[in-house]
mmCIF file of C-alpha atoms in Angstrom:
data_model
loop_
_atom_site.group_PDB
_atom_site.id
_atom_site.type_symbol
_atom_site.label_atom_id
_atom_site.label_comp_id
_atom_site.label_asym_id
_atom_site.label_seq_id
_atom_site.Cartn_x
_atom_site.Cartn_y
_atom_site.Cartn_z
ATOM 1 C CA MET A 363 202.770 90.225 128.616
ATOM 2 C CA ALA A 364 200.320 90.372 125.702
ATOM 3 C CA THR A 365 197.990 87.413 125.279
ATOM 4 C CA LEU A 366 196.274 86.142 122.141
ATOM 5 C CA ILE A 367 193.135 87.927 123.329
ATOM 6 C CA ASP A 368 195.090 91.193 123.415
ATOM 7 C CA LEU A 369 196.618 90.690 119.973
ATOM 8 C CA LEU A 370 193.218 89.994 118.437
ATOM 9 C CA ASP A 371 191.612 92.985 120.145
ATOM 10 C CA ALA A 372 190.571 96.031 118.100
ATOM 11 C CA ARG A 373 192.958 98.158 120.194
ATOM 12 C CA TYR A 374 195.770 96.578 118.202
ATOM 13 C CA ALA A 375 193.980 96.888 114.872
ATOM 14 C CA PRO A 376 197.049 96.493 112.590
ATOM 15 C CA ILE A 377 198.170 93.350 114.453
ATOM 16 C CA GLN A 378 194.619 92.022 114.562
ATOM 17 C CA THR A 379 194.168 92.528 110.819
ATOM 18 C CA CYS A 380 197.496 90.854 110.076
ATOM 19 C CA MET A 381 196.708 87.816 112.227
ATOM 20 C CA LEU A 382 193.129 87.386 111.014
ATOM 21 C CA GLN A 383 194.244 86.981 107.420
ATOM 22 C CA TYR A 384 195.983 83.744 108.441
ATOM 23 C CA LEU A 385 192.922 82.348 110.224
ATOM 24 C CA GLY A 386 190.411 80.426 108.128
ATOM 25 C CA VAL A 387 186.688 80.182 108.768
ATOM 26 C CA GLY A 388 187.135 77.117 110.979
ATOM 27 C CA GLU A 389 189.824 78.740 113.121
ATOM 28 C CA VAL A 390 187.751 81.877 113.692
ATOM 29 C CA VAL A 391 184.722 79.787 114.698
ATOM 30 C CA ALA A 392 186.890 77.722 117.066
ATOM 31 C CA LEU A 393 188.268 80.871 118.720
ATOM 32 C CA GLN A 394 184.800 82.342 119.183
ATOM 33 C CA ARG A 395 183.716 79.159 120.946
ATOM 34 C CA THR A 396 186.584 79.259 123.433
ATOM 35 C CA CYS A 397 186.135 82.684 124.980
ATOM 36 C CA LYS A 398 183.595 85.525 124.998
ATOM 37 C CA ALA A 399 186.451 87.971 124.449
ATOM 38 C CA PHE A 400 186.725 86.705 120.885
ATOM 39 C CA GLY A 401 183.065 87.485 120.223
ATOM 40 C CA ALA A 402 183.942 90.854 118.676
ATOM 41 C CA LEU A 403 185.939 89.206 115.890
ATOM 42 C CA GLN A 404 182.869 88.909 113.674
ATOM 43 C CA GLU A 405 182.191 92.630 113.966
ATOM 44 C CA ARG A 406 185.783 93.338 112.945
ATOM 45 C CA LEU A 407 185.532 90.958 110.001
ATOM 46 C CA MET A 408 182.319 92.633 108.836
ATOM 47 C CA ALA A 409 184.170 95.941 108.670
ATOM 48 C CA THR A 410 187.160 94.500 106.825
ATOM 49 C CA SER A 411 187.093 91.102 105.093
ATOM 50 C CA TYR A 412 183.288 91.032 104.750
ATOM 51 C CA ASN A 413 183.083 94.614 103.506
ATOM 52 C CA ILE A 414 181.460 93.850 100.157
ATOM 53 C CA ASN A 415 181.900 97.409 98.892
ATOM 54 C CA LEU A 416 185.648 97.108 99.385
ATOM 55 C CA ARG A 417 185.752 93.757 97.579
ATOM 56 C CA LEU A 418 183.770 95.129 94.637
ATOM 57 C CA SER A 419 185.727 98.386 94.381
ATOM 58 C CA HIS A 420 188.300 96.692 92.117
ATOM 59 C CA PHE A 421 185.563 96.098 89.543
ATOM 60 C CA PHE A 422 183.363 99.197 89.846
ATOM 61 C CA ARG A 423 183.965 102.870 90.577
ATOM 62 C CA ASP A 424 180.888 103.025 92.807
ATOM 63 C CA PRO A 425 180.106 99.608 94.368
ATOM 64 C CA ARG A 426 176.939 100.972 95.982
ATOM 65 C CA GLU A 427 175.604 102.079 92.618
ATOM 66 C CA PHE A 428 176.411 98.648 91.186
ATOM 67 C CA ARG A 429 174.695 96.854 94.068
ATOM 68 C CA SER A 430 171.598 99.027 93.651
ATOM 69 C CA LEU A 431 171.511 97.998 89.987
ATOM 70 C CA LEU A 432 172.134 94.360 90.945
ATOM 71 C CA GLY A 433 168.992 94.496 93.081
ATOM 72 C CA LYS A 434 166.980 96.317 90.435
ATOM 73 C CA CYS A 435 167.897 93.624 87.878
ATOM 74 C CA ASN A 436 167.218 90.777 90.363
ATOM 75 C CA ALA A 437 170.712 89.494 89.530
ATOM 76 C CA VAL A 438 173.156 87.606 91.770
ATOM 77 C CA ILE A 439 176.922 87.216 92.047
ATOM 78 C CA ALA A 440 177.986 83.584 92.362
ATOM 79 C CA ASP A 441 180.713 81.006 91.837
ATOM 80 C CA GLU A 442 184.353 81.766 92.698
ATOM 81 C CA PHE A 443 184.056 85.377 93.856
ATOM 82 C CA ALA A 444 181.199 84.485 96.220
ATOM 83 C CA ARG A 445 183.078 81.477 97.635
ATOM 84 C CA ARG A 446 186.238 83.501 98.202
ATOM 85 C CA PHE A 447 184.204 86.237 99.853
ATOM 86 C CA PHE A 448 183.055 83.757 102.503
ATOM 87 C CA SER A 449 186.487 82.163 102.945
ATOM 88 C CA ARG A 450 188.166 85.616 103.126
ATOM 89 C CA LEU A 451 190.859 84.382 100.771
ATOM 90 C CA ASN A 452 193.571 87.024 100.865
ATOM 91 C CA GLU A 453 194.191 87.193 97.136
ATOM 92 C CA ALA A 454 193.381 89.829 94.545
ATOM 93 C CA GLU A 455 190.154 89.193 92.644
ATOM 94 C CA TYR A 456 190.095 89.646 88.893
ATOM 95 C CA GLU A 457 186.957 87.736 87.887
ATOM 96 C CA LEU A 458 183.305 88.235 88.770
ATOM 97 C CA MET A 459 180.414 86.003 87.684
ATOM 98 C CA ILE A 460 176.949 87.564 87.488
ATOM 99 C CA PHE A 461 173.778 85.580 86.801
ATOM 100 C CA VAL A 462 170.952 87.634 85.345
ATOM 101 C CA ALA A 463 167.666 86.916 83.582
ATOM 102 C CA LYS A 464 167.532 87.635 79.862
ATOM 103 C CA ASP A 465 165.137 90.575 80.176
ATOM 104 C CA MET A 466 167.645 92.445 82.382
ATOM 105 C CA TYR A 467 170.826 91.447 80.572
ATOM 106 C CA ALA A 468 170.941 94.588 78.413
ATOM 107 C CA VAL A 469 170.594 96.875 81.455
ATOM 108 C CA LEU A 470 173.622 95.388 83.203
ATOM 109 C CA ALA A 471 175.582 95.182 79.956
ATOM 110 C CA GLU A 472 175.064 98.909 79.351
ATOM 111 C CA TYR A 473 176.250 99.657 82.891
ATOM 112 C CA LEU A 474 179.412 97.596 82.390
ATOM 113 C CA ARG A 475 180.214 99.458 79.181
ATOM 114 C CA GLY A 476 179.827 102.706 81.108
ATOM 115 C CA GLU A 477 182.377 101.355 83.592
ATOM 116 C CA GLY A 478 184.892 100.913 80.781
ATOM 117 C CA TYR A 479 184.351 97.226 80.033
ATOM 118 C CA THR A 480 184.458 96.020 76.439
ATOM 119 C CA HIS A 481 182.468 93.118 75.055
ATOM 120 C CA GLU A 482 182.596 91.074 71.872
ATOM 121 C CA GLU A 483 179.278 89.890 70.461
ATOM 122 C CA GLY A 484 178.748 86.175 71.023
ATOM 123 C CA PHE A 485 180.833 86.039 74.213
ATOM 124 C CA PHE A 486 179.756 86.603 77.802
ATOM 125 C CA GLU A 487 183.017 88.169 79.034
ATOM 126 C CA PHE A 488 183.223 91.902 79.702
ATOM 127 C CA VAL A 489 186.886 92.940 79.980
ATOM 128 C CA ARG A 490 188.521 96.044 81.431
ATOM 129 C CA GLU A 491 192.145 97.024 82.028
ATOM 130 C CA ASP A 492 193.022 99.567 84.717
ATOM 131 C CA SER A 493 195.770 102.201 84.610
ATOM 132 C CA SER A 494 198.330 99.792 86.077
ATOM 133 C CA GLY A 495 197.680 97.194 83.382
ATOM 134 C CA CYS A 496 195.669 94.791 85.572
ATOM 135 C CA GLY A 497 192.842 93.097 83.710
ATOM 136 C CA TYR A 498 189.379 92.498 85.166
ATOM 137 C CA ILE A 499 186.720 90.207 83.733
ATOM 138 C CA VAL A 500 182.999 90.264 84.506
ATOM 139 C CA TYR A 501 181.060 87.257 83.211
ATOM 140 C CA MET A 502 177.369 87.747 82.490
ATOM 141 C CA GLU A 503 175.736 84.334 82.445
ATOM 142 C CA ASN A 504 172.453 83.331 80.817
ATOM 143 C CA ASN A 505 171.429 79.684 81.027
ATOM 144 C CA PRO A 506 171.551 78.377 77.448
ATOM 145 C CA ARG A 507 168.859 75.731 78.075
ATOM 146 C CA ASP A 508 166.131 78.178 78.964
ATOM 147 C CA ASP A 509 166.701 81.915 78.978
ATOM 148 C CA THR A 510 163.543 82.595 81.005
ATOM 149 C CA TRP A 511 165.054 80.980 84.092
ATOM 150 C CA ALA A 512 165.545 83.093 87.205
ATOM 151 C CA PRO A 513 169.170 83.830 88.208
ATOM 152 C CA LEU A 514 169.009 81.480 91.211
ATOM 153 C CA ALA A 515 167.796 78.662 88.965
ATOM 154 C CA GLN A 516 170.753 79.368 86.679
ATOM 155 C CA VAL A 517 173.159 79.157 89.639
ATOM 156 C CA LEU A 518 171.717 75.825 90.781
ATOM 157 C CA ASP A 519 171.620 74.362 87.279
ATOM 158 C CA SER A 520 175.163 75.380 86.305
ATOM 159 C CA ALA A 521 176.974 74.298 89.503
ATOM 160 C CA TYR A 522 179.884 71.919 88.842
ATOM 161 C CA THR A 523 180.260 71.040 92.523
ATOM 162 C CA THR A 524 178.753 71.990 95.870
ATOM 163 C CA CYS A 525 181.491 74.650 96.122
ATOM 164 C CA CYS A 526 179.682 76.632 93.418
ATOM 165 C CA LEU A 527 176.612 77.063 95.624
ATOM 166 C CA ASN A 528 177.480 80.420 97.153
ATOM 167 C CA LEU A 529 175.776 83.613 96.037
ATOM 168 C CA ILE A 530 175.610 87.309 96.798
ATOM 169 C CA THR A 531 172.539 89.488 96.290
ATOM 170 C CA TRP A 532 172.277 93.244 96.712
ATOM 171 C CA ASN A 533 171.933 92.885 100.501
ATOM 172 C CA LYS A 534 172.926 89.366 101.611
ATOM 173 C CA ALA A 535 175.465 86.628 100.990
ATOM 174 C CA TYR A 536 174.388 82.963 101.137
ATOM 175 C CA SER A 537 176.567 79.872 101.392
ATOM 176 C CA LEU A 538 174.367 76.788 101.002
ATOM 177 C CA PHE A 539 176.936 74.217 102.190
ATOM 178 C CA PRO A 540 179.253 76.171 104.516
ATOM 179 C CA TYR A 541 180.178 73.310 106.858
ATOM 180 C CA ARG A 542 181.354 71.064 104.025
ATOM 181 C CA ILE A 543 183.109 73.831 102.111
ATOM 182 C CA PHE A 544 184.770 75.910 104.824
ATOM 183 C CA MET A 545 185.003 73.601 107.847
ATOM 184 C CA LYS A 546 185.652 70.210 106.235
ATOM 185 C CA GLN A 547 187.093 71.876 103.108
ATOM 186 C CA GLU A 548 185.628 69.459 100.603
ATOM 187 C CA SER A 549 183.420 69.588 97.525
ATOM 188 C CA HIS A 550 181.160 67.043 95.826
ATOM 189 C CA LEU A 551 180.473 66.483 92.138
ATOM 190 C CA LEU A 552 177.157 67.684 90.647
ATOM 191 C CA VAL A 553 177.766 67.163 86.910
ATOM 192 C CA GLU A 554 178.816 64.390 84.562
ATOM 193 C CA PHE A 555 182.516 63.589 84.360
ATOM 194 C CA ASP A 556 184.085 65.998 81.882
ATOM 195 C CA PRO A 557 187.754 66.973 81.337
ATOM 196 C CA ASP A 558 186.693 70.637 81.428
ATOM 197 C CA ILE A 559 185.980 70.340 85.146
ATOM 198 C CA ALA A 560 189.716 69.965 85.839
ATOM 199 C CA TYR A 561 190.102 73.766 85.772
ATOM 200 C CA HIS A 562 187.480 74.139 88.505
ATOM 201 C CA TRP A 563 189.007 71.373 90.633
ATOM 202 C CA ARG A 564 192.500 72.866 90.320
ATOM 203 C CA ARG A 565 191.192 76.152 91.642
ATOM 204 C CA LEU A 566 189.565 74.388 94.578
ATOM 205 C CA GLU A 567 192.809 72.578 95.390
ATOM 206 C CA HIS A 568 194.621 75.933 95.337
ATOM 207 C CA GLU A 569 192.189 77.067 98.043
ATOM 208 C CA GLY A 570 192.837 73.915 100.088
ATOM 209 C CA ILE A 571 189.517 72.253 99.215
ATOM 210 C CA LYS A 572 189.499 68.512 98.468
ATOM 211 C CA SER A 573 187.348 67.275 95.608
ATOM 212 C CA LYS A 574 185.138 64.197 95.947
ATOM 213 C CA THR A 575 182.580 62.509 93.748
ATOM 214 C CA ILE A 576 180.138 61.425 96.508
ATOM 215 C CA GLU A 577 180.527 60.572 100.189
ATOM 216 C CA TRP A 578 182.597 57.433 100.731
ATOM 217 C CA SER A 579 180.064 56.099 103.232
ATOM 218 C CA GLN A 580 177.048 57.381 101.370
ATOM 219 C CA LYS A 581 174.289 55.974 103.597
ATOM 220 C CA GLU A 582 175.938 57.018 106.869
ATOM 221 C CA ASP A 583 177.461 60.411 106.021
ATOM 222 C CA SER A 584 175.419 62.050 103.275
ATOM 223 C CA HIS A 585 172.327 63.340 105.105
ATOM 224 C CA PRO A 586 173.477 66.985 105.484
ATOM 225 C CA ILE A 587 174.191 66.955 101.749
ATOM 226 C CA THR A 588 171.184 65.044 100.437
ATOM 227 C CA CYS A 589 168.386 66.192 102.737
ATOM 228 C CA PRO A 590 165.817 68.620 101.252
ATOM 229 C CA ARG A 591 166.981 72.196 101.626
ATOM 230 C CA ARG A 592 165.696 75.727 101.631
ATOM 231 C CA VAL A 593 167.796 78.815 100.891
ATOM 232 C CA GLY A 594 168.441 80.530 104.221
ATOM 233 C CA ASP A 595 167.623 77.457 106.355
ATOM 234 C CA LYS A 596 169.617 76.395 109.417
ATOM 235 C CA TYR A 597 172.299 74.822 107.229
ATOM 236 C CA THR A 598 172.849 78.055 105.272
ATOM 237 C CA TRP A 599 175.437 80.636 106.272
ATOM 238 C CA VAL A 600 173.852 84.048 105.719
ATOM 239 C CA ILE A 601 175.806 87.302 105.990
ATOM 240 C CA ASN A 602 173.749 90.492 106.144
ATOM 241 C CA LEU A 603 175.686 93.045 104.125
ATOM 242 C CA ASP A 604 175.943 96.768 104.786
ATOM 243 C CA THR A 605 173.122 98.388 102.800
ATOM 244 C CA GLN A 606 173.816 102.034 103.590
ATOM 245 C CA GLY A 607 173.433 104.023 100.382
ATOM 246 C CA ILE A 608 171.862 101.086 98.492
ATOM 247 C CA GLU A 609 168.457 101.472 96.848
ATOM 248 C CA THR A 610 165.982 98.820 98.008
ATOM 249 C CA PRO A 611 164.629 96.897 94.993
ATOM 250 C CA GLU A 612 161.051 95.791 94.425
ATOM 251 C CA LEU A 613 161.960 92.085 94.695
ATOM 252 C CA PRO A 614 161.533 90.920 98.326
ATOM 253 C CA ASP A 615 164.093 88.594 99.930
ATOM 254 C CA GLU A 616 161.333 86.021 100.465
ATOM 255 C CA VAL A 617 161.288 85.160 96.753
ATOM 256 C CA LEU A 618 164.838 83.819 97.082
ATOM 257 C CA GLU A 619 164.433 82.475 100.614
ATOM 258 C CA THR A 620 161.383 80.352 99.815
ATOM 259 C CA ALA A 621 163.459 78.451 97.233
ATOM 260 C CA THR A 622 163.692 74.724 98.010
ATOM 261 C CA PHE A 623 165.833 72.073 96.348
ATOM 262 C CA GLN A 624 167.510 68.734 96.977
ATOM 263 C CA ILE A 625 170.817 67.105 96.119
ATOM 264 C CA ARG A 626 170.577 63.344 95.697
ATOM 265 C CA LEU A 627 172.427 60.472 94.084
ATOM 266 C CA TRP A 628 172.123 60.186 90.326
ATOM 267 C CA ASP A 629 169.575 57.618 89.190
ATOM 268 C CA LYS A 630 167.996 56.589 85.891
ATOM 269 C CA ASP A 631 165.033 58.859 86.580
ATOM 270 C CA HIS A 632 167.272 61.819 85.803
ATOM 271 C CA ASP A 633 167.485 63.176 82.265
ATOM 272 C CA THR A 634 171.268 63.039 81.819
ATOM 273 C CA GLY A 635 173.683 60.136 81.989
ATOM 274 C CA ARG A 636 175.755 59.199 84.988
ATOM 275 C CA GLY A 637 179.050 58.923 83.137
ATOM 276 C CA PRO A 638 182.047 56.879 84.327
ATOM 277 C CA VAL A 639 181.826 58.099 87.949
ATOM 278 C CA MET A 640 179.041 58.283 90.496
ATOM 279 C CA ARG A 641 177.830 61.789 91.262
ATOM 280 C CA TYR A 642 175.088 63.815 92.861
ATOM 281 C CA ILE A 643 172.401 65.735 90.999
ATOM 282 C CA LEU A 644 170.653 68.902 92.116
ATOM 283 C CA ASP A 645 166.896 68.772 91.625
ATOM 284 C CA PHE A 646 164.328 71.564 91.627
ATOM 285 C CA ARG A 647 161.348 72.896 89.687
ATOM 286 C CA GLU A 648 160.535 76.459 88.792
ATOM 287 C CA LEU A 649 157.069 77.974 89.150
ATOM 288 C CA ARG A 650 156.815 80.738 86.555
ATOM 289 C CA HIS A 651 153.126 81.136 85.930
ATOM 290 C CA PRO A 652 151.872 84.394 84.369
ATOM 291 C CA VAL A 653 149.988 85.183 87.600
ATOM 292 C CA LEU A 654 153.357 85.505 89.385
ATOM 293 C CA LYS A 655 155.563 88.591 89.141
ATOM 294 C CA TYR A 656 158.616 86.469 89.936
ATOM 295 C CA PRO A 657 159.573 82.817 89.377
ATOM 296 C CA TYR A 658 159.757 80.554 92.455
ATOM 297 C CA ILE A 659 161.944 77.498 92.944
ATOM 298 C CA VAL A 660 160.438 74.437 94.621
ATOM 299 C CA LEU A 661 161.624 70.970 95.511
ATOM 300 C CA ARG A 662 161.351 68.298 92.839
ATOM 301 C CA GLU A 663 161.330 64.650 93.847
ATOM 302 C CA PRO A 664 161.989 61.545 91.711
ATOM 303 C CA SER A 665 158.962 59.741 90.317
ATOM 304 C CA THR A 666 160.288 56.509 91.812
ATOM 305 C CA VAL A 667 159.396 57.551 95.377
ATOM 306 C CA SER A 668 156.144 58.585 97.018
ATOM 307 C CA PRO A 669 155.898 62.398 97.111
ATOM 308 C CA SER A 670 156.492 64.030 100.471
ATOM 309 C CA ALA A 671 153.797 66.127 102.142
ATOM 310 C CA PHE A 672 155.647 69.266 101.045
ATOM 311 C CA ARG A 673 155.869 68.138 97.432
ATOM 312 C CA GLN A 674 152.164 67.228 97.433
ATOM 313 C CA LYS A 675 151.361 70.774 98.547
ATOM 314 C CA CYS A 676 153.603 72.185 95.805
ATOM 315 C CA LYS A 677 151.761 70.095 93.213
ATOM 316 C CA ALA A 678 148.435 71.394 94.522
ATOM 317 C CA LEU A 679 149.807 74.938 94.348
ATOM 318 C CA GLU A 680 150.767 74.456 90.695
ATOM 319 C CA LYS A 681 147.208 73.364 89.877
ATOM 320 C CA ARG A 682 145.759 76.424 91.620
ATOM 321 C CA LEU A 683 148.128 78.686 89.669
ATOM 322 C CA ASP A 684 147.081 76.973 86.428
ATOM 323 C CA GLU A 685 143.449 77.670 87.289
ATOM 324 C CA LEU A 686 144.090 81.284 88.274
ATOM 325 C CA THR A 687 145.941 81.901 85.015
ATOM 326 C CA LEU A 688 142.942 80.550 83.104
ATOM 327 C CA PHE A 689 140.546 82.788 85.039
ATOM 328 C CA GLN A 690 142.711 85.883 84.523
ATOM 329 C CA LEU A 691 142.680 85.171 80.786
ATOM 330 C CA LEU A 692 138.916 84.718 80.932
ATOM 331 C CA LEU A 693 138.545 88.236 82.368
ATOM 332 C CA ILE A 694 140.111 89.728 79.237
ATOM 333 C CA HIS A 695 137.559 90.889 76.651
ATOM 334 C CA PRO A 696 137.107 88.127 74.031
ATOM 335 C CA ALA A 697 138.235 90.451 71.234
ATOM 336 C CA CYS A 698 141.565 91.019 73.021
ATOM 337 C CA ARG A 699 141.984 87.595 74.603
ATOM 338 C CA PRO A 700 145.212 85.830 73.489
ATOM 339 C CA SER A 701 145.084 82.429 71.793
ATOM 340 C CA GLU A 702 146.794 80.870 74.811
ATOM 341 C CA TYR A 703 143.415 80.952 76.566
ATOM 342 C CA ASP A 704 142.007 78.257 74.264
ATOM 343 C CA GLN A 705 145.163 76.160 74.577
ATOM 344 C CA LEU A 706 145.001 76.310 78.364
ATOM 345 C CA ALA A 707 141.238 75.709 78.493
ATOM 346 C CA ASN A 708 141.634 72.627 76.270
ATOM 347 C CA ASP A 709 144.515 71.344 78.429
ATOM 348 C CA GLU A 710 146.903 71.563 75.470
ATOM 349 C CA VAL A 711 149.489 73.529 77.426
ATOM 350 C CA LYS A 712 150.439 74.183 81.055
ATOM 351 C CA ALA A 713 150.261 77.702 82.449
ATOM 352 C CA ASN A 714 153.842 77.272 83.666
ATOM 353 C CA GLN A 715 154.897 77.403 79.991
ATOM 354 C CA LEU A 716 153.094 80.642 79.141
ATOM 355 C CA ARG A 717 155.205 83.218 80.982
ATOM 356 C CA GLY A 718 156.131 85.992 78.566
ATOM 357 C CA LYS A 719 154.040 84.528 75.737
ATOM 358 C CA PHE A 720 151.380 87.268 75.759
ATOM 359 C CA GLU A 721 150.979 90.835 76.942
ATOM 360 C CA LEU A 722 149.400 91.231 80.373
ATOM 361 C CA PRO A 723 146.611 93.811 80.709
ATOM 362 C CA ALA A 724 146.757 96.506 83.389
ATOM 363 C CA SER A 725 143.951 94.734 85.275
ATOM 364 C CA TRP A 726 145.959 91.494 85.626
ATOM 365 C CA THR A 727 146.190 90.176 89.209
ATOM 366 C CA PHE A 728 149.374 88.705 90.699
ATOM 367 C CA TYR A 729 149.442 86.222 93.589
ATOM 368 C CA ASP A 730 153.048 86.447 94.809
ATOM 369 C CA ALA A 731 152.221 87.384 98.403
ATOM 370 C CA ASP A 732 149.880 84.382 98.661
ATOM 371 C CA VAL A 733 152.491 82.042 97.168
ATOM 372 C CA VAL A 734 155.234 83.231 99.540
ATOM 373 C CA GLU A 735 152.934 82.683 102.528
ATOM 374 C CA PHE A 736 151.830 79.271 101.240
ATOM 375 C CA LEU A 737 155.377 78.015 100.572
ATOM 376 C CA THR A 738 156.620 79.295 103.931
ATOM 377 C CA ASP A 739 153.801 77.627 105.871
ATOM 378 C CA ALA A 740 154.076 74.386 103.871
ATOM 379 C CA TRP A 741 157.812 74.117 104.541
ATOM 380 C CA ASN A 742 157.479 74.943 108.244
ATOM 381 C CA ASP A 743 154.663 72.399 108.680
ATOM 382 C CA TRP A 744 156.707 69.756 106.894
ATOM 383 C CA GLU A 745 159.810 70.427 109.007
ATOM 384 C CA GLU A 746 157.824 70.376 112.243
ATOM 385 C CA GLY A 747 156.416 67.027 111.166
ATOM 386 C CA GLY A 748 159.929 65.599 110.864
ATOM 387 C CA GLY A 749 160.084 65.837 107.083
ATOM 388 C CA LYS A 750 163.871 66.116 106.840
ATOM 389 C CA LYS A 751 164.408 63.153 109.121
ATOM 390 C CA ARG A 752 162.353 60.944 106.825
ATOM 391 C CA ALA A 753 163.903 62.247 103.597
#
């Protein structure tokens, strides 16, 4: 007589595939905890449900080529497609949201046109219809508040709820709140109350996810939500994707995985109103000094509390980057030196505001490797000192 272990074994692949589509993330985790024989389920899921090339094949003729370009453009896939990728929702996908920096927007747009997508000026939808009449939409998002923001900053800033905080890069998938989203099946509000959010909440309800404003017992139950976080930390669900046939981009994973942020209750220190309901806000700062090849996201804390040891180190880092920017400008011959040098020397502007404002000479020095090492060590030291427990 066949047991459940037999039916979920790869020897009965058709039966296994059929049964797995009815098991959610929580059920699969529970099975894996009951018996070692279920340990191979993850490997099977990686070949089927978590096969990113298969999931993207509805949108692109060559998913590997697209993913290589995604890495080259330092862009990320986020929002609904990314969430459904993690949950293995067994429904056809027709929409894809891509976040990309302004300087790479045209490159991806040209690729989409080559894939048969059409685009009307002034809109961010790229639309394609296949031979069977099915329509596919790729959204290319630029943050309207500041088009120099990195894609990850755009994802964090535009999230309606915690369920939006899932993203896919060229080689990895990250879910920042997997326990709340996929185990407890709940989301929490990150924006002001707005009737437009109803569409997002209806979609979550369709997926079996309950919507909340904040935790009902905020002081007792909110710590996993409101503690300081780092992308790829122990609370993050990371899936390493198959990278066979994918070109490795220049951008290292560490740029994304040093990103730190915090969700906390709205307070008057924040720059937008609370609205008629209580909500959380997602706080971070972006380091985008000219002496950095890439922007970095670091934890921002309210001015109403004493800065943590980690935040103090981040502030010191910003000052050093300001100074290094000034010195790099000083090394330029006076006849060629941009006017921003005088502004920075006279403390009229911060170096963080000068990215892209002047042309960098070939001799310009970047300090990304030093910043990655500094942020990694600062976070590890802070965690070892019990930083999250005191947050």
